[in-house]
Tab-separated table of C-alpha atoms and ligand atoms in Angstrom:
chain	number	residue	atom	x	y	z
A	15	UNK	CA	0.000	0.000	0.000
A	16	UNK	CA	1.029	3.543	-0.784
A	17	UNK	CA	0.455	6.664	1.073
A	18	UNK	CA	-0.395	9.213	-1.393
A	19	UNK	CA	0.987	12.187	0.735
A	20	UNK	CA	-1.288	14.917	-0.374
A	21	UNK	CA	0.830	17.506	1.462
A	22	UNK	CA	4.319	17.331	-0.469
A	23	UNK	CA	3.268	17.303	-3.660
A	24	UNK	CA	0.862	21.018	-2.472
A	25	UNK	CA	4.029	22.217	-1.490
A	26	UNK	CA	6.038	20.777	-4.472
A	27	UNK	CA	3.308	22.253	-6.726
A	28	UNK	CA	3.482	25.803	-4.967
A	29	UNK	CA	7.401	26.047	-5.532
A	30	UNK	CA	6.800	25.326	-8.771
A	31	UNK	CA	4.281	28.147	-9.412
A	32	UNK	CA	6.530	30.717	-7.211
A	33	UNK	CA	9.383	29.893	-9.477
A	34	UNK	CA	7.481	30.629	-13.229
A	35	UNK	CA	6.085	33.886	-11.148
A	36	UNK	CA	9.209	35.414	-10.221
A	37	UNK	CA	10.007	34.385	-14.339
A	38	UNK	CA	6.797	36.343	-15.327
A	39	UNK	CA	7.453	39.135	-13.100
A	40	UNK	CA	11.491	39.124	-14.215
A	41	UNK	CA	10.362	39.235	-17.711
A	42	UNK	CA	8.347	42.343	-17.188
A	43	UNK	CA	4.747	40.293	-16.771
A	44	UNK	CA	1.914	41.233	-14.512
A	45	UNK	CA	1.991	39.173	-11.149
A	46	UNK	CA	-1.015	37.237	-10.616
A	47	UNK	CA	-3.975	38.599	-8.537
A	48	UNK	CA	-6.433	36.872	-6.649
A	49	UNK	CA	-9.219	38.625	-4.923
A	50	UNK	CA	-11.847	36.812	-2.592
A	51	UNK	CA	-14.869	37.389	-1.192
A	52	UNK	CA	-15.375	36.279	2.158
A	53	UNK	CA	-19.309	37.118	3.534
A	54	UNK	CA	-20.107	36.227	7.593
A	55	UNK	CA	-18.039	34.671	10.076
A	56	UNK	CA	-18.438	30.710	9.638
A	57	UNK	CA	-15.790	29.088	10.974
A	58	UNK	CA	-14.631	26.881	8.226
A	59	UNK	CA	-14.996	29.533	5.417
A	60	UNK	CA	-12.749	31.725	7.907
A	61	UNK	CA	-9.932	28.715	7.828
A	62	UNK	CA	-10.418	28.566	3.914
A	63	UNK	CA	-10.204	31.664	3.030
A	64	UNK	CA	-6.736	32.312	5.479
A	65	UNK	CA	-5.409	29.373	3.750
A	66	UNK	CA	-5.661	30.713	0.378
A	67	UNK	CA	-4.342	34.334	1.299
A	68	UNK	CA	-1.481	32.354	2.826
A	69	UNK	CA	-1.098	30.001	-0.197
A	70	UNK	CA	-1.237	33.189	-2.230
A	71	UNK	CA	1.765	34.244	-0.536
A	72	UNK	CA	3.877	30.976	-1.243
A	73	UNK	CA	3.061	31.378	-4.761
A	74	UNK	CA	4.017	35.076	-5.179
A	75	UNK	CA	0.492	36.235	-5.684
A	76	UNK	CA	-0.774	39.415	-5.119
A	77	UNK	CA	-4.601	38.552	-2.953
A	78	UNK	CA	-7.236	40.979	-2.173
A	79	UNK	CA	-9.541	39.768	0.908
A	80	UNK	CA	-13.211	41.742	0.950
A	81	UNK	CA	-15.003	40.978	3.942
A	82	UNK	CA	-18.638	41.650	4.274
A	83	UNK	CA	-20.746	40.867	7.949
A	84	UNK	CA	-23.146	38.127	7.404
A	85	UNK	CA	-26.061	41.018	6.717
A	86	UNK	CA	-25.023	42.131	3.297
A	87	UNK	CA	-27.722	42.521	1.003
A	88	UNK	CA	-27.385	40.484	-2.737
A	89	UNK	CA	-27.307	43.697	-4.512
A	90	UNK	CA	-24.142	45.047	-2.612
A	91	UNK	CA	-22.494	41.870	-2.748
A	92	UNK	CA	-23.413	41.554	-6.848
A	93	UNK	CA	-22.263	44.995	-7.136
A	94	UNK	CA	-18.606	44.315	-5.787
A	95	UNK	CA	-18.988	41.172	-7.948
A	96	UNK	CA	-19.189	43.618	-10.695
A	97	UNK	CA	-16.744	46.184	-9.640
A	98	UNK	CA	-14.325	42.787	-9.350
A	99	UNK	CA	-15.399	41.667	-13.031
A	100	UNK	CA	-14.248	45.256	-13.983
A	101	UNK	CA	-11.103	45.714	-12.649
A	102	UNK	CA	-7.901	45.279	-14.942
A	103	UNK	CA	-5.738	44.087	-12.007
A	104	UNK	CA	-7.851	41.398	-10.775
A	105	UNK	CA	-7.256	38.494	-12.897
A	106	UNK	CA	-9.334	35.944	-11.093
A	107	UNK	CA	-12.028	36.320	-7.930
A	108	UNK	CA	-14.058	33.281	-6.071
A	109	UNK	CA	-16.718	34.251	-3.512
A	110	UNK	CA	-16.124	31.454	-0.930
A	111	UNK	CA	-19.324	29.208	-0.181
A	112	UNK	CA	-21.847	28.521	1.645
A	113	UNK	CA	-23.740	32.060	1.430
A	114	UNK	CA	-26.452	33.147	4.011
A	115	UNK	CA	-29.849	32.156	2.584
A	116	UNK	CA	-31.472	35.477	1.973
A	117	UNK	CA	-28.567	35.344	-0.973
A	118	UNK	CA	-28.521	32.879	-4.316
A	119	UNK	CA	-25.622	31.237	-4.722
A	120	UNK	CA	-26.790	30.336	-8.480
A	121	UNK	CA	-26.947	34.167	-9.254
A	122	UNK	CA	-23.729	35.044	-7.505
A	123	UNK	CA	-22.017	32.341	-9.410
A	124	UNK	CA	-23.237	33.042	-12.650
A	125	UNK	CA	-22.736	37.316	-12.266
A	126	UNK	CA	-18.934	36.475	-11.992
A	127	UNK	CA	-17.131	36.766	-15.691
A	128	UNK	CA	-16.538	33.305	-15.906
A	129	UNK	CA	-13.048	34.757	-17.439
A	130	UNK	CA	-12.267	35.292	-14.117
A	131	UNK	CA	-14.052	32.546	-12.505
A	132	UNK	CA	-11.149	30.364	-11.103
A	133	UNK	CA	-13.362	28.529	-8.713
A	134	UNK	CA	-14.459	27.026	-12.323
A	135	UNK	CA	-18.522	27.086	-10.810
A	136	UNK	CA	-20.031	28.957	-14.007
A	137	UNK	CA	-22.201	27.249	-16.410
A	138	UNK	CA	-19.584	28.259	-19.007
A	139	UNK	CA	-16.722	26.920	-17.329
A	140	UNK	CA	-19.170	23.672	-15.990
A	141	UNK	CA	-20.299	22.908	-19.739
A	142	UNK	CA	-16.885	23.405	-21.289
A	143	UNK	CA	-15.786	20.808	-19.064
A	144	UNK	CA	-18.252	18.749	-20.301
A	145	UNK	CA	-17.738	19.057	-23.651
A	146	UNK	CA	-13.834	18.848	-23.533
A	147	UNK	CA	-12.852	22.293	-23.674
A	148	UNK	CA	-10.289	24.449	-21.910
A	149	UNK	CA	-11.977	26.160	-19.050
A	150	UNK	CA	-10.905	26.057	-15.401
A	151	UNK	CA	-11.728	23.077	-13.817
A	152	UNK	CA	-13.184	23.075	-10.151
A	153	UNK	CA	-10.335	22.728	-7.530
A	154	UNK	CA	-10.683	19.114	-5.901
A	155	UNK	CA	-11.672	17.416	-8.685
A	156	UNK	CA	-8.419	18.892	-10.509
A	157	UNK	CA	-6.387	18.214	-7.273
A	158	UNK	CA	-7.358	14.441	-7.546
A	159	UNK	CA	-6.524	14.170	-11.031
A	160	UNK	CA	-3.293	15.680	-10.282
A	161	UNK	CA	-2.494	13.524	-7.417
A	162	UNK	CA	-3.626	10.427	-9.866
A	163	UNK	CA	-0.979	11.810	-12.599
A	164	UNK	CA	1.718	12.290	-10.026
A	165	UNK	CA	1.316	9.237	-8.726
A	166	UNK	CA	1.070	7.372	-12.313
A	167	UNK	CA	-1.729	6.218	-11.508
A	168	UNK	CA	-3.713	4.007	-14.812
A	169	UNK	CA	-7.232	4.938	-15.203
A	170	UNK	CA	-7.738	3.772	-18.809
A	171	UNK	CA	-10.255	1.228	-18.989
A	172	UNK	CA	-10.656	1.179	-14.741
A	173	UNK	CA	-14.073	0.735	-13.274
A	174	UNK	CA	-14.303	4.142	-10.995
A	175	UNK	CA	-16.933	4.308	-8.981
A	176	UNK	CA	-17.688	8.284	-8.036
A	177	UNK	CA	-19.546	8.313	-4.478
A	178	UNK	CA	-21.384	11.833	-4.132
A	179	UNK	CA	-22.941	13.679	-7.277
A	180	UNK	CA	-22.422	17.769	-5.715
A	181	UNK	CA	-22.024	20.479	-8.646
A	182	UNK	CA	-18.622	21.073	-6.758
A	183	UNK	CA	-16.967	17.517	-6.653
A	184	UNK	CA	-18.983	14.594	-7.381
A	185	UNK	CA	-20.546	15.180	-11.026
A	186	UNK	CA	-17.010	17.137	-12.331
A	187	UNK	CA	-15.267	14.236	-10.724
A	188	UNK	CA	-17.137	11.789	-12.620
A	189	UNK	CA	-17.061	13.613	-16.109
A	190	UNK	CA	-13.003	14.258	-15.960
A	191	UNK	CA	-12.555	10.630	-15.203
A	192	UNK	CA	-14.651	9.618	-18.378
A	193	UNK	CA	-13.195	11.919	-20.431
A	194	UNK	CA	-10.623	11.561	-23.262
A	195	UNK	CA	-7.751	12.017	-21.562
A	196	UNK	CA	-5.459	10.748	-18.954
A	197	UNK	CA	-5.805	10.708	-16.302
A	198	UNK	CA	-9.338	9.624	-17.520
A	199	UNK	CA	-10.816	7.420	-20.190
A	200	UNK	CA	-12.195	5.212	-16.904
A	201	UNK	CA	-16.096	3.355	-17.199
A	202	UNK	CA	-17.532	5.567	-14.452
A	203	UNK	CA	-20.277	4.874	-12.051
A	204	UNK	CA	-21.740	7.852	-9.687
A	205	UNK	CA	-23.632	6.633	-6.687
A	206	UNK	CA	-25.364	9.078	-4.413
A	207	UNK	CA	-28.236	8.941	-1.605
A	208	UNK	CA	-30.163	6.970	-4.043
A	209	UNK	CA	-28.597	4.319	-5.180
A	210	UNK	CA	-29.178	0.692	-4.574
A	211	UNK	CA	-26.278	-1.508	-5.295
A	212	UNK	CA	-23.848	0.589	-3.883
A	213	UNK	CA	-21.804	-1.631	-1.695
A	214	UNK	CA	-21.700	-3.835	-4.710
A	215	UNK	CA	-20.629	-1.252	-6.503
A	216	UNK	CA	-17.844	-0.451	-4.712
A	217	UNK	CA	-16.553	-3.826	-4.049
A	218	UNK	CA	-16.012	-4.053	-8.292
A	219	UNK	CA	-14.426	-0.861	-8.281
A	220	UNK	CA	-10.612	-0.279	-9.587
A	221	UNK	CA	-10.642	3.403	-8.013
A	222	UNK	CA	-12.984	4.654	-5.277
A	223	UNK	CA	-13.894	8.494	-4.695
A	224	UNK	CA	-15.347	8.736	-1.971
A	225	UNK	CA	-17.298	12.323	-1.757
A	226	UNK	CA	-20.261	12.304	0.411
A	227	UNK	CA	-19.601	14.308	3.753
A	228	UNK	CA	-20.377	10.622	6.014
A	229	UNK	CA	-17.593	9.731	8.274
A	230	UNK	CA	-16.197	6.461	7.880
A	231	UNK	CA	-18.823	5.502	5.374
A	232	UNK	CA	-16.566	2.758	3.117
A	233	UNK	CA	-15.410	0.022	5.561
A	234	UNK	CA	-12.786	-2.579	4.673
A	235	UNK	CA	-15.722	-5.261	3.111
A	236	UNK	CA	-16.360	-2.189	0.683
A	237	UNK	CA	-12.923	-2.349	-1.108
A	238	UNK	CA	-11.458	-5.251	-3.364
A	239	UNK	CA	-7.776	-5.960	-2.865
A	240	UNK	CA	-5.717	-3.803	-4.788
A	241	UNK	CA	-8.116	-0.722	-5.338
A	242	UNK	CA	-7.432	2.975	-5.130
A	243	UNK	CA	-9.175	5.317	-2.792
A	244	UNK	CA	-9.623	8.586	-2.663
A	245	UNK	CA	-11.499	9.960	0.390
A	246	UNK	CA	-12.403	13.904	-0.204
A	247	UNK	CA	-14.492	14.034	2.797
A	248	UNK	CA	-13.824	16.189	5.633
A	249	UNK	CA	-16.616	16.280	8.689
A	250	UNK	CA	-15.745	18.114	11.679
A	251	UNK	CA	-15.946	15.747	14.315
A	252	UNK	CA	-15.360	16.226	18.152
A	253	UNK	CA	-12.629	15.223	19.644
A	254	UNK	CA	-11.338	16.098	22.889
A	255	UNK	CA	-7.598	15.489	22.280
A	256	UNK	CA	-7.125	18.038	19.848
A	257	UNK	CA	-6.871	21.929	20.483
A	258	UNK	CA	-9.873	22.863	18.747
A	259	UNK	CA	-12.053	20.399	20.465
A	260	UNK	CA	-12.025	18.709	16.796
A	261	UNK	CA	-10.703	16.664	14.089
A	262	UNK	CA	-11.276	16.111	10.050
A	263	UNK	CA	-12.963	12.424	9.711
A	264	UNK	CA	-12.684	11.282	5.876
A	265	UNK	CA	-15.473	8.860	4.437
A	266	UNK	CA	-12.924	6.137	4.257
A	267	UNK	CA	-12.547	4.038	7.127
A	268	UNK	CA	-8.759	4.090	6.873
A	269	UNK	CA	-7.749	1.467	9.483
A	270	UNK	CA	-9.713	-1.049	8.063
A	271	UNK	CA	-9.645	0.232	4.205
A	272	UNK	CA	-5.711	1.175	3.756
A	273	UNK	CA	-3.913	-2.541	4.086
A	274	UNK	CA	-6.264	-3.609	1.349
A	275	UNK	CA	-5.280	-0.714	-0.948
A	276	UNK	CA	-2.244	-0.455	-3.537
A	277	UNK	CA	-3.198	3.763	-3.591
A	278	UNK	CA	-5.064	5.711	-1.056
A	279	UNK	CA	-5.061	9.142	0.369
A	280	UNK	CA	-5.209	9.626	4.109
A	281	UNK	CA	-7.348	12.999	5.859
A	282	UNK	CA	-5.881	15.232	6.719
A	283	UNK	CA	-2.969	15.544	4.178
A	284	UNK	CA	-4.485	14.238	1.298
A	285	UNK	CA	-7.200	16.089	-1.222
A	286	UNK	CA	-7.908	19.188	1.008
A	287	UNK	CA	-3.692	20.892	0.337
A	288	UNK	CA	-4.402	19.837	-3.380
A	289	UNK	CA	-7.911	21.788	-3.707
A	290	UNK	CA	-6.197	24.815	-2.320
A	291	UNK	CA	-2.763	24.168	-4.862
A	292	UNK	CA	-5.235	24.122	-7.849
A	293	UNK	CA	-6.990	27.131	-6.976
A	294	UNK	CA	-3.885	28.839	-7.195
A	295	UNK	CA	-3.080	26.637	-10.587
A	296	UNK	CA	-6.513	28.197	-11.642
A	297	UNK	CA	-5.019	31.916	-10.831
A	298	UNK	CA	-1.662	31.048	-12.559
A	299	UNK	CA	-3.605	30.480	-15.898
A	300	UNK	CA	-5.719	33.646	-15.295
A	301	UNK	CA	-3.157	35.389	-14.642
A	302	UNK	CA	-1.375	34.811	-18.089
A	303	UNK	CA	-4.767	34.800	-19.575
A	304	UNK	CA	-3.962	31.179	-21.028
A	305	UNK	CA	-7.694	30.199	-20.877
A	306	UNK	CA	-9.323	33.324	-21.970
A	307	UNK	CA	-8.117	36.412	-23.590
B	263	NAP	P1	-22.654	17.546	-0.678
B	263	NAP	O1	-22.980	18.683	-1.586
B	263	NAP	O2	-23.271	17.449	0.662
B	263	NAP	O3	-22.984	16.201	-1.482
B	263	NAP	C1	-22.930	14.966	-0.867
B	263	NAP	C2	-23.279	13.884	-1.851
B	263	NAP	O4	-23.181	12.642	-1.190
B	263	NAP	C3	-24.692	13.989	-2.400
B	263	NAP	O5	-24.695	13.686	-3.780
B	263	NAP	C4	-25.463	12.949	-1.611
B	263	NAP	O6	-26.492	12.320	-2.333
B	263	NAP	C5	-24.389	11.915	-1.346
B	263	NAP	N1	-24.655	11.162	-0.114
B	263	NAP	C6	-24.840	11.660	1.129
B	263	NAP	N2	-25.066	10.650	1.992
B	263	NAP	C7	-25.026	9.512	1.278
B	263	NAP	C8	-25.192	8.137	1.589
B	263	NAP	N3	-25.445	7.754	2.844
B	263	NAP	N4	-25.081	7.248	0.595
B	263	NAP	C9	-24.844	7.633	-0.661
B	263	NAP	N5	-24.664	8.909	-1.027
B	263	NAP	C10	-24.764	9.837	-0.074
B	263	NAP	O7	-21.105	17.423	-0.421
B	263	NAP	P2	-19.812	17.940	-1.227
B	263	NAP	O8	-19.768	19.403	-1.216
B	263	NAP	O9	-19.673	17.208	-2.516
B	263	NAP	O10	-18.691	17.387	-0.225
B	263	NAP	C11	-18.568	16.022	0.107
B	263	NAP	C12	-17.535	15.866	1.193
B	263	NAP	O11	-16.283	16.316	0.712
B	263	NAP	C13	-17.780	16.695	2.462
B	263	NAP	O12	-17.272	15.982	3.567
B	263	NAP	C14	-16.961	17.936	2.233
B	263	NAP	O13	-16.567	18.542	3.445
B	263	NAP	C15	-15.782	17.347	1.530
B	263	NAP	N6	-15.031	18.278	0.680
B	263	NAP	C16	-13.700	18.290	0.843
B	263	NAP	C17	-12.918	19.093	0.048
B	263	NAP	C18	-11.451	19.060	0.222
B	263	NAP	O14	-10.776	19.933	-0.254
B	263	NAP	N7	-10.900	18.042	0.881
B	263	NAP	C19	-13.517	19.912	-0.921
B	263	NAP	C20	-14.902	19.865	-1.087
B	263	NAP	C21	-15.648	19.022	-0.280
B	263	NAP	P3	-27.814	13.124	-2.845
B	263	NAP	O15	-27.339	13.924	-4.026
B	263	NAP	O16	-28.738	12.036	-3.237
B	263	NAP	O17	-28.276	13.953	-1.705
């Protein structure tokens, strides 16, 4: 079984964007610029949104934090939206998620240029994906694919079985791994709350991805010998050993899953330092307008 260590290749990945900044900027080029949009005080947008000003920083970004209180109306927040679309030194924005009710998500999303949309949530940038274009690809599902290339991991021809169907992970998870492409060109299978055969499912699988948000959900029975799993879930849960009263529980039950694995990713240290490097990948292109002019 191997460990794939989540956290080194982040880092590796971050060097290697610092290093074709400091080229850019050497060569006379603008230096990326990230802006985000932080709205309320929830605790683990607060920890997301530090981490990207702070992986900003590692990758010689320039990063703009606008904070609103949790009262904002949607017309001032679509209004900075716009000012953000409009302004020549911002090359790409995301306004971090979830949003107090009294604002739509869907119309925040889709009043960002999707030009600038790095998070890669607009309907242009979703149905590009789909159809095989260049667009920017939503962060975790790009993270895994990069941790699958890293790794050389084979997906051609694999039976990958997709648990979770969100607009954020599950369904661009599933269409990157059927696509044309390696890593891709797997037979894909997306369960989700829904689904009857699921444990079945599993237990054919080459490659797992786990996405559903339910601690320990895919026990050791789950998993043939040899599979790859991917856990992307991260649920706060209490624990009285750590500092912050907590810890992240993936849906993989790794005790019992890991020894029967040839690949697997452990939580922390896995997916969640990739989704953060591939924002920042996302920003890189922007930033060189290699996307969109
Ligand atoms: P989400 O929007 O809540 O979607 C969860 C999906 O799982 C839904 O499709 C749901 O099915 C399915 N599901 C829930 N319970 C199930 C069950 N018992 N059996 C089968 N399917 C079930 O979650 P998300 O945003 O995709 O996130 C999933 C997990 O990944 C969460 O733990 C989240 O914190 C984590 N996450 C981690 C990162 C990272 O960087 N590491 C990034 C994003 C998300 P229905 O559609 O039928 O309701």
């Amino acid at each position: 079984m191997e460990l794939i260590d989540g956290k080194a290749v982040a880092a590796q990945i971050k060097q290697e964007i610092a290093a074709e900044v400091e080229q850019i900027v050497a060569a006379g080029g603008k230096r990326p610029h990230l802006a985000a949009i932080l709205v309320g005080h929830d605790g683990g947008s607060e920890t997301y949104v530090a981490n990207k000003v702070k992986a900003c920083e590692a990758c010689g970004f320039k990063s703009s934090l606008i904070r609103y209180e949790a009262d904002v109306t949607e017309e001032e927040l679509l209004n900075k939206v716009e000012e953000l679309n409009q302004d020549a030194d911002v090359d790409g924005f995301i306004v971090q998620l979830p949003l107090p009710k009294h604002i739509s998500e869907q119309k925040v999303i889709e009043a960002i240029d999707y030009r600038k949309d790095v998070d890669g949530f607009h309907p242009i940038n979703v149905g590009r994906l789909n159809i095989g274009l260049p667009c920017y690809v939503s962060a975790t599902p790009n993270g895994i694919l990069e941790l699958l290339s890293r790794y050389h991991i084979e997906t051609s021809g694999k039976k990958c079985v997709v648990l979770g169907r969100s607009n954020i992970v599950g369904k661009p998870m599933a269409s990157l791994m059927m696509r044309k492409a390696t890593p891709g060109d797997a037979t894909v299978t997306v369960c989700h709350s829904h689904s009857k055969d699921l444990v079945k499912e599993c237990q054919e699988a080459d490659i797992i991805i786990a996405a559903i948000g339910r601690p320990n959900f895919v026990t050791g029975d789950m998993v043939k010998e040899g599979a790859v799993v991917i856990d992307v879930g991260t649920t706060r849960v209490p624990d009285a050993t750590k500092k912050s009263g907590f810890r992240l529980n993936g849906d993989v039950k790794f005790d019992e899953v890991a020894p029967k694995c040839s690949f697997i990713t452990p939580v922390p240290g896995g997916v969640g330092p990739m989704t953060i490097v591939s924002l920042m990948k996302n920003t890189l292109l922007a930033g060189k307008k290699a996307i969109y002019k």
